[in-house]
Amino acid sequence: MTTPTPAVQAAIDAVRDDFAGHPVEVVPDGAGGAYVVVDGVHLGGQYTPPTTWLGFQINAAYPRSDVYPHYIGRIARHDGGSLGEAVTDTEWRGRPALQLSRRSNHWNPAVDNAALKAEKVITWFAAK
């Protein structure tokens, strides 16, 4: 099994720092990247459950490639409303999941990184 590239490992370390206090599971993808799952992510009281996991793959092309898409555990709105566009019911790595499609069309490796992207996706979804 190929271990994560140095850039991917640095991104994993940054995710661990950014989500300090949250369990972070990392599984090498066998091609130099890694699958990352952050547990205990709070999405807001409008959802049930309000806390779930966040998963994504950092591929071997990182930092030259976007970290996309992101996944969370299946949740629902308390008011029974729709989760809106860019959210798809699916499975990810054997887990029931919602895919959150937030592509960064202008990904810039000098500015963007995996931890920041995860925070942006959480902020976007929590504000829905």
PDB file of C-alpha atoms in Angstrom:
ATOM      1  CA  MET A   1       0.000   0.000   0.000  1.00  0.00           C
ATOM      2  CA  THR A   2       1.382   3.360  -1.034  1.00  0.00           C
ATOM      3  CA  THR A   3       1.678   5.820   1.806  1.00  0.00           C
ATOM      4  CA  PRO A   4       0.362   9.371   1.381  1.00  0.00           C
ATOM      5  CA  THR A   5       2.656  11.803  -0.432  1.00  0.00           C
ATOM      6  CA  PRO A   6       4.414  14.397   1.747  1.00  0.00           C
ATOM      7  CA  ALA A   7       1.929  17.058   0.576  1.00  0.00           C
ATOM      8  CA  VAL A   8      -1.042  14.834   1.446  1.00  0.00           C
ATOM      9  CA  GLN A   9       0.491  14.029   4.852  1.00  0.00           C
ATOM     10  CA  ALA A  10       0.965  17.761   5.504  1.00  0.00           C
ATOM     11  CA  ALA A  11      -2.696  18.312   4.587  1.00  0.00           C
ATOM     12  CA  ILE A  12      -3.743  15.535   6.985  1.00  0.00           C
ATOM     13  CA  ASP A  13      -1.682  17.133   9.748  1.00  0.00           C
ATOM     14  CA  ALA A  14      -3.355  20.491   9.038  1.00  0.00           C
ATOM     15  CA  VAL A  15      -6.806  18.867   9.191  1.00  0.00           C
ATOM     16  CA  ARG A  16      -5.886  17.298  12.555  1.00  0.00           C
ATOM     17  CA  ASP A  17      -4.745  20.717  13.829  1.00  0.00           C
ATOM     18  CA  ASP A  18      -7.805  22.496  12.471  1.00  0.00           C
ATOM     19  CA  PHE A  19     -10.163  19.935  14.006  1.00  0.00           C
ATOM     20  CA  ALA A  20      -8.291  19.515  17.288  1.00  0.00           C
ATOM     21  CA  GLY A  21     -10.432  17.644  19.798  1.00  0.00           C
ATOM     22  CA  HIS A  22     -12.229  15.697  17.064  1.00  0.00           C
ATOM     23  CA  PRO A  23     -11.276  12.111  16.236  1.00  0.00           C
ATOM     24  CA  VAL A  24      -9.725  12.027  12.736  1.00  0.00           C
ATOM     25  CA  GLU A  25      -9.501   8.702  10.894  1.00  0.00           C
ATOM     26  CA  VAL A  26      -7.065   8.436   7.978  1.00  0.00           C
ATOM     27  CA  VAL A  27      -6.861   5.540   5.523  1.00  0.00           C
ATOM     28  CA  PRO A  28      -4.308   5.622   2.675  1.00  0.00           C
ATOM     29  CA  ASP A  29      -6.030   5.284  -0.710  1.00  0.00           C
ATOM     30  CA  GLY A  30      -3.181   3.210  -2.146  1.00  0.00           C
ATOM     31  CA  ALA A  31      -2.248   5.800  -4.762  1.00  0.00           C
ATOM     32  CA  GLY A  32      -0.511   8.427  -2.605  1.00  0.00           C
ATOM     33  CA  GLY A  33      -3.671  10.050  -1.303  1.00  0.00           C
ATOM     34  CA  ALA A  34      -5.839   9.341   1.705  1.00  0.00           C
ATOM     35  CA  TYR A  35      -9.421   9.104   2.845  1.00  0.00           C
ATOM     36  CA  VAL A  36     -10.090  11.318   5.853  1.00  0.00           C
ATOM     37  CA  VAL A  37     -13.018  11.198   8.286  1.00  0.00           C
ATOM     38  CA  VAL A  38     -13.497  13.823  10.993  1.00  0.00           C
ATOM     39  CA  ASP A  39     -15.983  12.773  13.675  1.00  0.00           C
ATOM     40  CA  GLY A  40     -18.117  14.978  15.883  1.00  0.00           C
ATOM     41  CA  VAL A  41     -18.674  17.805  13.417  1.00  0.00           C
ATOM     42  CA  HIS A  42     -21.466  20.102  14.624  1.00  0.00           C
ATOM     43  CA  LEU A  43     -23.762  21.248  11.808  1.00  0.00           C
ATOM     44  CA  GLY A  44     -26.329  23.145  13.830  1.00  0.00           C
ATOM     45  CA  GLY A  45     -29.521  22.668  15.793  1.00  0.00           C
ATOM     46  CA  GLN A  46     -31.653  22.778  12.641  1.00  0.00           C
ATOM     47  CA  TYR A  47     -30.493  19.223  11.874  1.00  0.00           C
ATOM     48  CA  THR A  48     -31.101  15.900  13.525  1.00  0.00           C
ATOM     49  CA  PRO A  49     -28.702  14.664  14.617  1.00  0.00           C
ATOM     50  CA  PRO A  50     -26.917  18.015  14.984  1.00  0.00           C
ATOM     51  CA  THR A  51     -23.503  16.329  14.931  1.00  0.00           C
ATOM     52  CA  THR A  52     -22.107  13.883  12.400  1.00  0.00           C
ATOM     53  CA  TRP A  53     -18.928  12.893  10.574  1.00  0.00           C
ATOM     54  CA  LEU A  54     -17.304  14.652   7.612  1.00  0.00           C
ATOM     55  CA  GLY A  55     -15.392  12.592   5.052  1.00  0.00           C
ATOM     56  CA  PHE A  56     -13.344  13.364   1.976  1.00  0.00           C
ATOM     57  CA  GLN A  57     -10.438  12.153  -0.116  1.00  0.00           C
ATOM     58  CA  ILE A  58      -7.215  14.062  -0.504  1.00  0.00           C
ATOM     59  CA  ASN A  59      -5.832  12.665  -3.751  1.00  0.00           C
ATOM     60  CA  ALA A  60      -2.190  12.270  -4.765  1.00  0.00           C
ATOM     61  CA  ALA A  61      -2.331  15.363  -7.004  1.00  0.00           C
ATOM     62  CA  TYR A  62      -2.864  17.546  -3.926  1.00  0.00           C
ATOM     63  CA  PRO A  63      -2.154  20.463  -3.543  1.00  0.00           C
ATOM     64  CA  ARG A  64      -2.665  21.014  -7.278  1.00  0.00           C
ATOM     65  CA  SER A  65      -6.178  19.518  -7.137  1.00  0.00           C
ATOM     66  CA  ASP A  66      -9.340  20.464  -5.324  1.00  0.00           C
ATOM     67  CA  VAL A  67     -10.542  18.394  -2.375  1.00  0.00           C
ATOM     68  CA  TYR A  68     -13.959  17.414  -3.684  1.00  0.00           C
ATOM     69  CA  PRO A  69     -16.599  16.214  -2.909  1.00  0.00           C
ATOM     70  CA  HIS A  70     -17.231  16.001   0.823  1.00  0.00           C
ATOM     71  CA  TYR A  71     -19.567  13.594   2.596  1.00  0.00           C
ATOM     72  CA  ILE A  72     -21.467  13.685   5.868  1.00  0.00           C
ATOM     73  CA  GLY A  73     -23.629  11.184   7.676  1.00  0.00           C
ATOM     74  CA  ARG A  74     -27.283  11.190   6.716  1.00  0.00           C
ATOM     75  CA  ILE A  75     -29.146  13.859   8.603  1.00  0.00           C
ATOM     76  CA  ALA A  76     -32.495  15.601   8.232  1.00  0.00           C
ATOM     77  CA  ARG A  77     -33.872  19.040   8.912  1.00  0.00           C
ATOM     78  CA  HIS A  78     -35.992  19.353  12.065  1.00  0.00           C
ATOM     79  CA  ASP A  79     -38.630  21.206  10.057  1.00  0.00           C
ATOM     80  CA  GLY A  80     -38.814  18.378   7.490  1.00  0.00           C
ATOM     81  CA  GLY A  81     -37.610  20.713   4.760  1.00  0.00           C
ATOM     82  CA  SER A  82     -35.376  19.881   1.855  1.00  0.00           C
ATOM     83  CA  LEU A  83     -31.613  19.840   2.249  1.00  0.00           C
ATOM     84  CA  GLY A  84     -31.477  21.827  -0.983  1.00  0.00           C
ATOM     85  CA  GLU A  85     -29.369  21.693  -4.094  1.00  0.00           C
ATOM     86  CA  ALA A  86     -25.863  20.266  -4.204  1.00  0.00           C
ATOM     87  CA  VAL A  87     -26.780  17.604  -1.616  1.00  0.00           C
ATOM     88  CA  THR A  88     -27.190  14.000  -2.806  1.00  0.00           C
ATOM     89  CA  ASP A  89     -28.158  10.899  -0.850  1.00  0.00           C
ATOM     90  CA  THR A  90     -25.498   8.228  -1.438  1.00  0.00           C
ATOM     91  CA  GLU A  91     -23.012   5.890   0.245  1.00  0.00           C
ATOM     92  CA  TRP A  92     -19.364   6.655   0.831  1.00  0.00           C
ATOM     93  CA  ARG A  93     -16.881   3.953   1.764  1.00  0.00           C
ATOM     94  CA  GLY A  94     -19.688   1.730   3.062  1.00  0.00           C
ATOM     95  CA  ARG A  95     -21.373   4.477   5.072  1.00  0.00           C
ATOM     96  CA  PRO A  96     -24.847   5.894   4.423  1.00  0.00           C
ATOM     97  CA  ALA A  97     -24.028   9.462   3.449  1.00  0.00           C
ATOM     98  CA  LEU A  98     -24.968  12.769   1.936  1.00  0.00           C
ATOM     99  CA  GLN A  99     -22.622  14.043  -0.758  1.00  0.00           C
ATOM    100  CA  LEU A 100     -22.005  17.779  -0.526  1.00  0.00           C
ATOM    101  CA  SER A 101     -20.985  19.096  -3.928  1.00  0.00           C
ATOM    102  CA  ARG A 102     -18.982  22.272  -3.456  1.00  0.00           C
ATOM    103  CA  ARG A 103     -16.361  22.301  -6.225  1.00  0.00           C
ATOM    104  CA  SER A 104     -13.738  25.036  -6.096  1.00  0.00           C
ATOM    105  CA  ASN A 105     -13.578  26.114  -9.735  1.00  0.00           C
ATOM    106  CA  HIS A 106     -10.656  28.425  -9.039  1.00  0.00           C
ATOM    107  CA  TRP A 107      -8.671  26.235  -6.616  1.00  0.00           C
ATOM    108  CA  ASN A 108      -5.371  27.950  -5.900  1.00  0.00           C
ATOM    109  CA  PRO A 109      -2.823  25.803  -4.046  1.00  0.00           C
ATOM    110  CA  ALA A 110      -1.115  28.972  -2.780  1.00  0.00           C
ATOM    111  CA  VAL A 111      -4.278  29.924  -0.889  1.00  0.00           C
ATOM    112  CA  ASP A 112      -6.585  26.884  -0.676  1.00  0.00           C
ATOM    113  CA  ASN A 113      -5.974  23.779   1.398  1.00  0.00           C
ATOM    114  CA  ALA A 114      -7.841  20.707   2.607  1.00  0.00           C
ATOM    115  CA  ALA A 115      -8.537  22.022   6.129  1.00  0.00           C
ATOM    116  CA  LEU A 116      -9.857  25.361   4.865  1.00  0.00           C
ATOM    117  CA  LYS A 117     -12.035  23.612   2.289  1.00  0.00           C
ATOM    118  CA  ALA A 118     -13.511  21.342   4.975  1.00  0.00           C
ATOM    119  CA  GLU A 119     -14.305  24.382   7.127  1.00  0.00           C
ATOM    120  CA  LYS A 120     -15.917  26.160   4.157  1.00  0.00           C
ATOM    121  CA  VAL A 121     -18.092  23.145   3.341  1.00  0.00           C
ATOM    122  CA  ILE A 122     -19.239  22.842   6.965  1.00  0.00           C
ATOM    123  CA  THR A 123     -19.991  26.569   7.155  1.00  0.00           C
ATOM    124  CA  TRP A 124     -21.940  26.458   3.885  1.00  0.00           C
ATOM    125  CA  PHE A 125     -24.020  23.467   4.982  1.00  0.00           C
ATOM    126  CA  ALA A 126     -24.637  24.771   8.518  1.00  0.00           C
ATOM    127  CA  ALA A 127     -25.997  28.022   7.077  1.00  0.00           C
ATOM    128  CA  LYS A 128     -28.617  26.212   4.928  1.00  0.00           C
TER     129      LYS A 128
END
